[in-house]
mmCIF file of C-alpha atoms in Angstrom:
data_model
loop_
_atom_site.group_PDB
_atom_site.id
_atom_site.type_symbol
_atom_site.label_atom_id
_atom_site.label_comp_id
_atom_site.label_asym_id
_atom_site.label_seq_id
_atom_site.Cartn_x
_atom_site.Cartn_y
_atom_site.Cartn_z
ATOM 1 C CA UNK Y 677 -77.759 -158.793 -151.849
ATOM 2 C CA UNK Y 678 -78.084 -162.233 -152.743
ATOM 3 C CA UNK Y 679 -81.450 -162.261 -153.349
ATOM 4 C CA UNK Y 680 -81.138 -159.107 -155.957
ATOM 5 C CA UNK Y 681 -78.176 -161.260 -157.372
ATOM 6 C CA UNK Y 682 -80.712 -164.657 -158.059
ATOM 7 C CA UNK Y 683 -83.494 -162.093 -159.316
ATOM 8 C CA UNK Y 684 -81.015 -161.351 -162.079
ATOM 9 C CA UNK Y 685 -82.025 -162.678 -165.521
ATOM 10 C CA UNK Y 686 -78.991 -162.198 -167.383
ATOM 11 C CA UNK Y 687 -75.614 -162.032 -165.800
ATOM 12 C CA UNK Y 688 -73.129 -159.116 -165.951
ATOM 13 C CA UNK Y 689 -69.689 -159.553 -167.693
ATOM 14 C CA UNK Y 690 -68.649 -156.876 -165.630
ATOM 15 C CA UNK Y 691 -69.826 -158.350 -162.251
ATOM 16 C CA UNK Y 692 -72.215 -155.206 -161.257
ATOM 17 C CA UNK Y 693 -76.214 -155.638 -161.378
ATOM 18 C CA UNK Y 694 -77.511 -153.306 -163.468
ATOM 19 C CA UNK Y 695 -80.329 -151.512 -161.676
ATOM 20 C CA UNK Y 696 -83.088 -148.608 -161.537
ATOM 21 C CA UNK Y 697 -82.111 -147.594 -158.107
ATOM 22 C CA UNK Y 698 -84.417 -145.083 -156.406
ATOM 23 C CA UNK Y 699 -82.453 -142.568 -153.692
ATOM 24 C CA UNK Y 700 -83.472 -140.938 -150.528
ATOM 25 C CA UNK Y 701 -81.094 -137.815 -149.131
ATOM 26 C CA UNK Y 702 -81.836 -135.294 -146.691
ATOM 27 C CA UNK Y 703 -80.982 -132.336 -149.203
ATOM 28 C CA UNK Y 704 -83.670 -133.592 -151.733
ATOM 29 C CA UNK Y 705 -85.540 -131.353 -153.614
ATOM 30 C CA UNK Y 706 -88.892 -131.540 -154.416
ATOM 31 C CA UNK Y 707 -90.731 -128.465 -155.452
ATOM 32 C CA UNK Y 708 -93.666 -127.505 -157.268
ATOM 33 C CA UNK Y 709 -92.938 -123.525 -158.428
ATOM 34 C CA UNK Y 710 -95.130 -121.081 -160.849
ATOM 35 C CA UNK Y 711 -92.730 -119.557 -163.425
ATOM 36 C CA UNK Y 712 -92.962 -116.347 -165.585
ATOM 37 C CA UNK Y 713 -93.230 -117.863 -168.999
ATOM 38 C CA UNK Y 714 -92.118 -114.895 -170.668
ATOM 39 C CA UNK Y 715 -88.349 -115.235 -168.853
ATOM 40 C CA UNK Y 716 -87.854 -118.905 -169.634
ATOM 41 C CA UNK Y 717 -85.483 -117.959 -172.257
ATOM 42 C CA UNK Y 718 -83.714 -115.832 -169.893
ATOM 43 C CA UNK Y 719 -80.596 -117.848 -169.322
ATOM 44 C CA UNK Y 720 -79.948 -117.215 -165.823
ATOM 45 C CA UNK Y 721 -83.759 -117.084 -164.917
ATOM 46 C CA UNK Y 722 -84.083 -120.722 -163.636
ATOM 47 C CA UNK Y 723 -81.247 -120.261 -161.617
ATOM 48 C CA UNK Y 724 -83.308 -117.206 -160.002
ATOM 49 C CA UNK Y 725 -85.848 -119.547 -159.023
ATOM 50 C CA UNK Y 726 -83.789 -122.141 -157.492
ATOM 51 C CA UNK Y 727 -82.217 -119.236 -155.265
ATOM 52 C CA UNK Y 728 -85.484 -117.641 -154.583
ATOM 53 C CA UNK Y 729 -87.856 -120.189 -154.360
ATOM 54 C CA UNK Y 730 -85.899 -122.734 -153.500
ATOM 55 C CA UNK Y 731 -83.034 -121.233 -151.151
ATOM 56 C CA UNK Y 732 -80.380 -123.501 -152.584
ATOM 57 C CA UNK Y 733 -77.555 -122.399 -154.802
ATOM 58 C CA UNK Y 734 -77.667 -123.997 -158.044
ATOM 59 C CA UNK Y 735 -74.557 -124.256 -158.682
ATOM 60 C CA UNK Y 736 -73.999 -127.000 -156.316
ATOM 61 C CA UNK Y 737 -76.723 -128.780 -157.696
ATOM 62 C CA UNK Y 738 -78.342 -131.287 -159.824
ATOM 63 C CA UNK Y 739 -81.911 -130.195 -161.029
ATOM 64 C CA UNK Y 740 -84.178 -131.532 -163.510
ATOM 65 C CA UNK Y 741 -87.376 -129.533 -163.926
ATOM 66 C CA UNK Y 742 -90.900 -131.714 -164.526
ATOM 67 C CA UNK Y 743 -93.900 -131.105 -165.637
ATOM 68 C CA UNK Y 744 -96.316 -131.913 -162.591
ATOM 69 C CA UNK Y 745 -98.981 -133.118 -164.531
ATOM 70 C CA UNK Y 746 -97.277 -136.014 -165.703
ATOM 71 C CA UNK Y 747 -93.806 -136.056 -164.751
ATOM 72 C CA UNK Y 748 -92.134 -135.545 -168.327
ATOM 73 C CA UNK Y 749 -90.025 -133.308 -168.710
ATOM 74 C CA UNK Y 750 -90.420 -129.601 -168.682
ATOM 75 C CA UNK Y 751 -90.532 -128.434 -172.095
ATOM 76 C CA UNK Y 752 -88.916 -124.549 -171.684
ATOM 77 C CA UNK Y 753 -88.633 -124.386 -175.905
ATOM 78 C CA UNK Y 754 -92.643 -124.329 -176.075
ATOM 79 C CA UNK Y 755 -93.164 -122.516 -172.206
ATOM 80 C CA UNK Y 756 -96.907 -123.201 -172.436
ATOM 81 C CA UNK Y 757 -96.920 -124.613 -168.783
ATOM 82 C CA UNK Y 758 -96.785 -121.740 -165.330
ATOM 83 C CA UNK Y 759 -96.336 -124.697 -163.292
ATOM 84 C CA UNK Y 760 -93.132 -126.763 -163.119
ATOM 85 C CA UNK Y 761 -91.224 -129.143 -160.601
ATOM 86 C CA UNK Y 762 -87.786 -128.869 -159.252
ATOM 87 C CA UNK Y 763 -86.488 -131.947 -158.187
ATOM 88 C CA UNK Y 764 -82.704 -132.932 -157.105
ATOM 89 C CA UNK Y 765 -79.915 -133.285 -155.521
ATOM 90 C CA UNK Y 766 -76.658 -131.959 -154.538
ATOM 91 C CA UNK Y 767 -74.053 -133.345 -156.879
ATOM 92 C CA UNK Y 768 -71.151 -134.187 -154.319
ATOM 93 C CA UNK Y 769 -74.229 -136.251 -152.628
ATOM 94 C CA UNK Y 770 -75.051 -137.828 -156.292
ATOM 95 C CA UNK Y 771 -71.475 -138.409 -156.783
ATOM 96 C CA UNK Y 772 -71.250 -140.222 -153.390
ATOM 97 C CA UNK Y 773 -74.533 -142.512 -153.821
ATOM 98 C CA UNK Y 774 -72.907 -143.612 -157.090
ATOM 99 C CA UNK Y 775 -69.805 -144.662 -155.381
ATOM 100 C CA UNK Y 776 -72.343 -146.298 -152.353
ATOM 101 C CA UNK Y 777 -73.836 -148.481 -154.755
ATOM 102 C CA UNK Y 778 -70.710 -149.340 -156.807
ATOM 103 C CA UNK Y 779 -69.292 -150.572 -153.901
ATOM 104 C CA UNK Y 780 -71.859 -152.606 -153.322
ATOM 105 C CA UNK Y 781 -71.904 -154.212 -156.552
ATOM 106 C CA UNK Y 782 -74.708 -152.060 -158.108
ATOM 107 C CA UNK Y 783 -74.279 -150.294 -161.309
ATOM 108 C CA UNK Y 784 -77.204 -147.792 -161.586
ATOM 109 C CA UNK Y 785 -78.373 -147.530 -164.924
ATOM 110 C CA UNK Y 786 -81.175 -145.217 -163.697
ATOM 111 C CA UNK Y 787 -80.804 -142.842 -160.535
ATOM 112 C CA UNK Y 788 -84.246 -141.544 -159.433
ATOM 113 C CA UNK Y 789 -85.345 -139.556 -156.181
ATOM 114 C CA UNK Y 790 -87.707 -142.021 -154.742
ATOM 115 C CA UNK Y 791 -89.784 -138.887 -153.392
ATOM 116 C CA UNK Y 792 -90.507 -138.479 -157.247
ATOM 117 C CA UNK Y 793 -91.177 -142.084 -157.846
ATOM 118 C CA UNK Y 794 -93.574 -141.838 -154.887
ATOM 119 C CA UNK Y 795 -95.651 -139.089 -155.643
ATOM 120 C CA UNK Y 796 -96.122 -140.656 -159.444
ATOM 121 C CA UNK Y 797 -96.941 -143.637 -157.987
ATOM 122 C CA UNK Y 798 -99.705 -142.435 -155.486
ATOM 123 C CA UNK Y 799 -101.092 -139.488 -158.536
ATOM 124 C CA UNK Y 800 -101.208 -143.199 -160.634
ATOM 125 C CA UNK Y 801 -102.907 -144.515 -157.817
ATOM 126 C CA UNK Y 802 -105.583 -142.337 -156.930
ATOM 127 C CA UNK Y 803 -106.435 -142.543 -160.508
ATOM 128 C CA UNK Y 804 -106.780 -145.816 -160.711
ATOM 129 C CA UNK Y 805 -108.917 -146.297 -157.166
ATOM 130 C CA UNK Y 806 -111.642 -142.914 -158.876
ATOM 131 C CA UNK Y 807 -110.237 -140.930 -155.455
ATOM 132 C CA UNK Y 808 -111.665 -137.649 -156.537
ATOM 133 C CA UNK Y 809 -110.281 -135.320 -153.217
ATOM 134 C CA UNK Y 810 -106.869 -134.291 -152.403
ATOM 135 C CA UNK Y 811 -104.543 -136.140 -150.630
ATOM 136 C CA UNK Y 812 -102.036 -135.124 -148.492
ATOM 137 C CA UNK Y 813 -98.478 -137.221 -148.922
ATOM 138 C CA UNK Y 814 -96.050 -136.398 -145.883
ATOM 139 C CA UNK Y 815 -92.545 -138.387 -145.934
ATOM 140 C CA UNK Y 816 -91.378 -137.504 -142.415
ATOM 141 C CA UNK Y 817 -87.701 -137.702 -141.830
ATOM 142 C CA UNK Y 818 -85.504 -137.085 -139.039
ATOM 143 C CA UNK Y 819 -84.899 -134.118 -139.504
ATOM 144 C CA UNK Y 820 -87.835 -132.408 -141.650
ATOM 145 C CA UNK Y 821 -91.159 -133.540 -143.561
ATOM 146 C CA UNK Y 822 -91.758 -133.001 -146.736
ATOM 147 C CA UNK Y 823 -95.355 -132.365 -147.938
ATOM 148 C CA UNK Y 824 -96.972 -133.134 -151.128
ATOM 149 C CA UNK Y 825 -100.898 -132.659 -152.073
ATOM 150 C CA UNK Y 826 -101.676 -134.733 -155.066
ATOM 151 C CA UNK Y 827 -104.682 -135.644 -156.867
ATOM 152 C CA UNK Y 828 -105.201 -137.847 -159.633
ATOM 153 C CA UNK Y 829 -103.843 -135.413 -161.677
ATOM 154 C CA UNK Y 830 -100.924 -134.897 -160.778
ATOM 155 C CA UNK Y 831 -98.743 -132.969 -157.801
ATOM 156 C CA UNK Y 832 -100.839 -129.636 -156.773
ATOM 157 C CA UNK Y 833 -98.626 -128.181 -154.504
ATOM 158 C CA UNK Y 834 -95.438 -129.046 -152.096
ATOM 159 C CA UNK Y 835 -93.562 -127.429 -149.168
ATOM 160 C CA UNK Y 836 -90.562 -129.082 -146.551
ATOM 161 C CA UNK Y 837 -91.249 -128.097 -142.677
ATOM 162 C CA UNK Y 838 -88.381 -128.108 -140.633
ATOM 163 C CA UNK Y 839 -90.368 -130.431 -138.153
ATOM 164 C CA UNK Y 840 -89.317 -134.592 -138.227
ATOM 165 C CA UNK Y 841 -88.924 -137.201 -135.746
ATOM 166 C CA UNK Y 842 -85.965 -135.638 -134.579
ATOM 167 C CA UNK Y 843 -88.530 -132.628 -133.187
ATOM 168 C CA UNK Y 844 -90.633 -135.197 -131.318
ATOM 169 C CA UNK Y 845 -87.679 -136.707 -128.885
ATOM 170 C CA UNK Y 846 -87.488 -133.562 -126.245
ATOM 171 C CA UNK Y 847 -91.128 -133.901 -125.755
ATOM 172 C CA UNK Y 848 -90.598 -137.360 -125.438
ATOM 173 C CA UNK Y 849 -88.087 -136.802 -122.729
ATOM 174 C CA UNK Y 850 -90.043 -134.021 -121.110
ATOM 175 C CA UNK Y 851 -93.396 -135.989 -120.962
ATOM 176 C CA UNK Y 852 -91.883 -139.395 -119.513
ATOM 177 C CA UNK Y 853 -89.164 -137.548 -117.462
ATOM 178 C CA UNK Y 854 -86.218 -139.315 -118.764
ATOM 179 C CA UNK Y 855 -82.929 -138.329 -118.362
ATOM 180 C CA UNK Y 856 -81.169 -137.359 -121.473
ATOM 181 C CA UNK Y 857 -82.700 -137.051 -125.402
ATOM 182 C CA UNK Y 858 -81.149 -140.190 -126.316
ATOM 183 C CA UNK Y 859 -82.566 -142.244 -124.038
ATOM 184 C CA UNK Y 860 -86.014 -140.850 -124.784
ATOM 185 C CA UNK Y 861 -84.334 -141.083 -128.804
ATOM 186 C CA UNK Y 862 -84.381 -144.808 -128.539
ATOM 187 C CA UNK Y 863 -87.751 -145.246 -126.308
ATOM 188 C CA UNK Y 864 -89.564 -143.499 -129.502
ATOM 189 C CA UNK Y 865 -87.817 -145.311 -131.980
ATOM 190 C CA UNK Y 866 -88.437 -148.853 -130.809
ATOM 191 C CA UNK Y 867 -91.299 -150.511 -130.492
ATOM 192 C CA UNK Y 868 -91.505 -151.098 -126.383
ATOM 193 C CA UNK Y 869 -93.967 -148.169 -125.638
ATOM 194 C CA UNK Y 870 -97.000 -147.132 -126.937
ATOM 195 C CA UNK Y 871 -97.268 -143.623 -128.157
ATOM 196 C CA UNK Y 872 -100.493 -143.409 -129.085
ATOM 197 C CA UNK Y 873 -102.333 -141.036 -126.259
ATOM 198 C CA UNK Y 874 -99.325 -138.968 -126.342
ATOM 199 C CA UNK Y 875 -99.432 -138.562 -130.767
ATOM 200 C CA UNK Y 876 -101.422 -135.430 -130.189
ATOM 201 C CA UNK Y 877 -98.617 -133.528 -128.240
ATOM 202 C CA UNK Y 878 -95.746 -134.806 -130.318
ATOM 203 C CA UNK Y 879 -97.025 -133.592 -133.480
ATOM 204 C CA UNK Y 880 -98.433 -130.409 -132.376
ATOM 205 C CA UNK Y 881 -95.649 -128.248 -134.145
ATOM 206 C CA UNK Y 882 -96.310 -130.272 -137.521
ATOM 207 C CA UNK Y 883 -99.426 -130.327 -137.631
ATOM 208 C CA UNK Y 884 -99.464 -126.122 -137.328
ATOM 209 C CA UNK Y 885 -97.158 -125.999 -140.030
ATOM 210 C CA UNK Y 886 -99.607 -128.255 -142.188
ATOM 211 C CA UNK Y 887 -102.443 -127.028 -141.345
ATOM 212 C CA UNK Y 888 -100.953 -123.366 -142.804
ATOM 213 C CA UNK Y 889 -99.509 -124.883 -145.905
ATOM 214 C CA UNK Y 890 -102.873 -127.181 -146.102
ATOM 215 C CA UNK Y 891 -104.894 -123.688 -145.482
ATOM 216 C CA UNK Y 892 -103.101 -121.700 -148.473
ATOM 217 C CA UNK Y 893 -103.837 -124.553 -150.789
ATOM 218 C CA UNK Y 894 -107.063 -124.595 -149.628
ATOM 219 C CA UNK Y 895 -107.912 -121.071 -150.275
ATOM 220 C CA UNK Y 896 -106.121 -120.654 -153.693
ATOM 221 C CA UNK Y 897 -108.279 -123.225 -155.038
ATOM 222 C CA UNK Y 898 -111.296 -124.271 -153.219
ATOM 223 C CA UNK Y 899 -110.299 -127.738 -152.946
ATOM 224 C CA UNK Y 900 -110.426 -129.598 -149.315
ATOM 225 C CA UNK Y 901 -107.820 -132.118 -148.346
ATOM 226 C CA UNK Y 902 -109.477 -135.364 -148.197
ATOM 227 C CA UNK Y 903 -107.501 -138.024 -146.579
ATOM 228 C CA UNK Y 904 -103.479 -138.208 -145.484
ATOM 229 C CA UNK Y 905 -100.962 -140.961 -146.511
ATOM 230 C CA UNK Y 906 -96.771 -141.368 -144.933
ATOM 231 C CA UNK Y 907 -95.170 -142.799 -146.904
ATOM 232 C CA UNK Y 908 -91.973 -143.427 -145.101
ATOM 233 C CA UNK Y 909 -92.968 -144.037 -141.814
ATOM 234 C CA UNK Y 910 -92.254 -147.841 -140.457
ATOM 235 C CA UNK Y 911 -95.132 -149.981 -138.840
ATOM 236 C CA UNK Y 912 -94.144 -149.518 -135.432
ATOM 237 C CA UNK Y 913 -94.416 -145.536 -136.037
ATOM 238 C CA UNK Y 914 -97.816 -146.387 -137.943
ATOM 239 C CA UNK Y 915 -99.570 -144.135 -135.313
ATOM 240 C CA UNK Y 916 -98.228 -140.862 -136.405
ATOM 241 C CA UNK Y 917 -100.006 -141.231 -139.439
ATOM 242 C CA UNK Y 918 -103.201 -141.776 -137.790
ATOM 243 C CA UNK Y 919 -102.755 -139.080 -134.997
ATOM 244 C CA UNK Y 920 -102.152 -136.532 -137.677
ATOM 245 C CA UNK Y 921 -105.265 -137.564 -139.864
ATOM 246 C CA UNK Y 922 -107.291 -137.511 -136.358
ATOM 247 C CA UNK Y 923 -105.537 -134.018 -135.713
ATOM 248 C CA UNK Y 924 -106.170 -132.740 -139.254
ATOM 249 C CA UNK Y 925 -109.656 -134.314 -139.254
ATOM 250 C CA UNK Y 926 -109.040 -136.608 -142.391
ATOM 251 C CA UNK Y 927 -109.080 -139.955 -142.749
ATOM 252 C CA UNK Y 928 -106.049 -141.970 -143.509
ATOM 253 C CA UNK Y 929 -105.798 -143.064 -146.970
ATOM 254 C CA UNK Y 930 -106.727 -147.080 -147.529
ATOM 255 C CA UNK Y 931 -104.737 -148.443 -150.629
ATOM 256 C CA UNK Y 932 -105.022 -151.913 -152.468
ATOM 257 C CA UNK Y 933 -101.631 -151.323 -153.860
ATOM 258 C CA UNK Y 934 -101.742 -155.126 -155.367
ATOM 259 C CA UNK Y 935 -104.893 -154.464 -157.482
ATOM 260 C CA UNK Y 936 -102.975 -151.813 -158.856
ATOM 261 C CA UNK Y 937 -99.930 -153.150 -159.428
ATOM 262 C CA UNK Y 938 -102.425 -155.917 -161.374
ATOM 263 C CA UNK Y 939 -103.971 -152.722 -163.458
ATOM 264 C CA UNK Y 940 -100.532 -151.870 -164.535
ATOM 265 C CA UNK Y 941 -99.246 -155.178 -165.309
ATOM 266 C CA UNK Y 942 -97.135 -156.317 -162.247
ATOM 267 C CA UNK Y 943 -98.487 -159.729 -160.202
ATOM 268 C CA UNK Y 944 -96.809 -160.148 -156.919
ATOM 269 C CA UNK Y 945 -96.180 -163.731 -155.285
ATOM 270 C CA UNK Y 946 -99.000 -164.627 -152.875
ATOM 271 C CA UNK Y 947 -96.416 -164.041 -149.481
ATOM 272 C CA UNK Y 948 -95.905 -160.758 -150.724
ATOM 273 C CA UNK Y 949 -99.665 -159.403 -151.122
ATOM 274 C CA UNK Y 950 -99.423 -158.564 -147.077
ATOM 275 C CA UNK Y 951 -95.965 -156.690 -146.921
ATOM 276 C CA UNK Y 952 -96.732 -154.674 -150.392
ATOM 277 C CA UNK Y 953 -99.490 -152.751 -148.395
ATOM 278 C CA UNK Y 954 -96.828 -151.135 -146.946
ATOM 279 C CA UNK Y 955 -96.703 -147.335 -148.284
ATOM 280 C CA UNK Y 956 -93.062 -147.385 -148.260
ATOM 281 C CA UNK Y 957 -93.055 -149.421 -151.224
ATOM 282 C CA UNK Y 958 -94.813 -147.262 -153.085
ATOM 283 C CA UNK Y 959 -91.455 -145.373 -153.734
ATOM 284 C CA UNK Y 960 -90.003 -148.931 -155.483
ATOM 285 C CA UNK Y 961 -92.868 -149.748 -157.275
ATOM 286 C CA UNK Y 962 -92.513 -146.441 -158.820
ATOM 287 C CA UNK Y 963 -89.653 -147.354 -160.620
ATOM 288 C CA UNK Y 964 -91.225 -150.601 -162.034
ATOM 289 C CA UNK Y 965 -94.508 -149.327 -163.088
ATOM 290 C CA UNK Y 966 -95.063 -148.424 -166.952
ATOM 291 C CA UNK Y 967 -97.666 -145.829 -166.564
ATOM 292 C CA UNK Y 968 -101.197 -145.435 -168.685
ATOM 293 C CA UNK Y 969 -100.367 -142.835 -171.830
ATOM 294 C CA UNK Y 970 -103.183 -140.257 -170.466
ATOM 295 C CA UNK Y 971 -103.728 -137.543 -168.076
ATOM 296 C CA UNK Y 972 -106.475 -137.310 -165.750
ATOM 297 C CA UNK Y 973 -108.882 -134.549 -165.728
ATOM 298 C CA UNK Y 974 -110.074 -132.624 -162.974
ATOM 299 C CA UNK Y 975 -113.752 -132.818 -161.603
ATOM 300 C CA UNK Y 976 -115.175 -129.464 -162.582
ATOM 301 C CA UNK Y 977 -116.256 -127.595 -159.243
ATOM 302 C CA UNK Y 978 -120.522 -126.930 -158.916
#
């Protein structure tokens, strides 16, 4: 806190650093969806989606609806665009993150999923490193992942599995015989045993659920998954990442994230070139990056 507090350039008369503050929750949403145009102006027709698509009940949320191409807003007076993204939260969690941060001396000027701040940063990304094939995102929680496949134009398609760490601990505790699931809980979590030969049979369930949503995508538009990215995962779980590229047979995306922060303006202190290769900070530099005013193109298919 101290260190956000010296970063400040101008003091508050209130007290509270005023702040773009990017959230995490378990109840995120982060969908991509295909609407009927015709029904936009149907006032109860979003709502439809969000209970049929989305299995959530709208009234107890807070949605904003993007346009995946470039993350503006969803324009429903012109309805030109089939594709959309619903992205949000509950609003009792909102209300409670806002309180969080209060109380820790943070005003937020700006409250932002950092699951959407992460996928614009990596579509900005691929852009600016010419990656022409899709890449898979995956931010695996405790207890679900939630899968993107972007390209450098923009989010193609997204699904949540109901598989996450959490999944991984009973074969943890089956495998090395321990005793209970916490024990084998805290074994996986720290950083005293190396997982790596067992990877394959901890992320067998996950990788069957992506290799059906990766499949679908697939098919519907003749596209082939190129490489894989996590962009939560800490270093000492670094080799989840690579045993689901190895499963998937992809390779493991390889970012400069420093020359890019240099394309779009931002110059990082020399200690800091190391820890910014880490792709959890993708999600904060997100919220700092001032993106180019175009839209990439696809590759046309031969």
């Amino acid at each position: 806190m101290a260190a956000l507090q010296a970063l400040q350039i101008k003091k508050s008369p209130t007290g509270y650093m005023h702040a773009a503050c990017g959230v995490y929750s378990p109840k995120r949403v982060v969908r991509r969806v295909t609407l009927e145009t015709k029904r936009l102006k149907e006032p109860p027709y979003l709502n439809e989606v969000a209970v049929q698509q989305l299995r959530i009940d709208p009234e107890q949320y807070t949605l904003a609806v993007l346009n995946p191409l470039d993350g503006a807003n969803y324009d429903i007076g012109k309805a030109a665009q089939k594709e959309a993204i619903f992205c949000g939260l509950p609003t009792d969690g909102i209300n409670e993150l806002q309180s969080r941060l209060l109380a820790l001396g943070i005003y937020p000027e700006h409250l932002e999923l950092s699951s959407v701040a992460s996928v614009g940063a990596v579509v900005d990304y691929l852009d600016f490193s010419k990656v022409k094939t899709p890449v898979l995102m995956l931010e695996i929680d405790a207890e679900a992942t939630h899968c993107f496949i972007v390209t450098a134009s923009g989010l193609e398609a997204s699904r949540p599995i109901l598989q996450g760490l959490d999944s991984m601990t009973p074969v943890v505790q089956q495998e090395l015989g321990l005793k209970d699931e916490e024990s084998a809980r805290k074994l996986f979590l720290s950083n005293a045993f190396d997982f790596t030969g067992m990877g394959p049979i901890l992320v067998r369930k996950l990788i069957k659920e992506l290799q059906s949503f990766i499949g679908f995508y697939e098919v519907q538009t003749g596209q082939s998954i190129g490489q894989v990215i996590c962009t939560l995962l800490p270093p000492k779980l670094g080799w989840i990442e690579a045993t689901i590229g190895s499963q998937l047979g992809v390779a493991v995306l390889k970012t400069d994230i420093p020359a890019w922060l240099q394309s779009r303006h931002i110059t990082l202190a020399d200690s800091l070139s190391g820890p910014a290769q880490d792709a959890r900070r993708f999600a904060l530099f997100g919220l700092m990056v001032q993106y180019a005013l175009h839209v990439a193109t696809p590759e046309k298919i031969q």
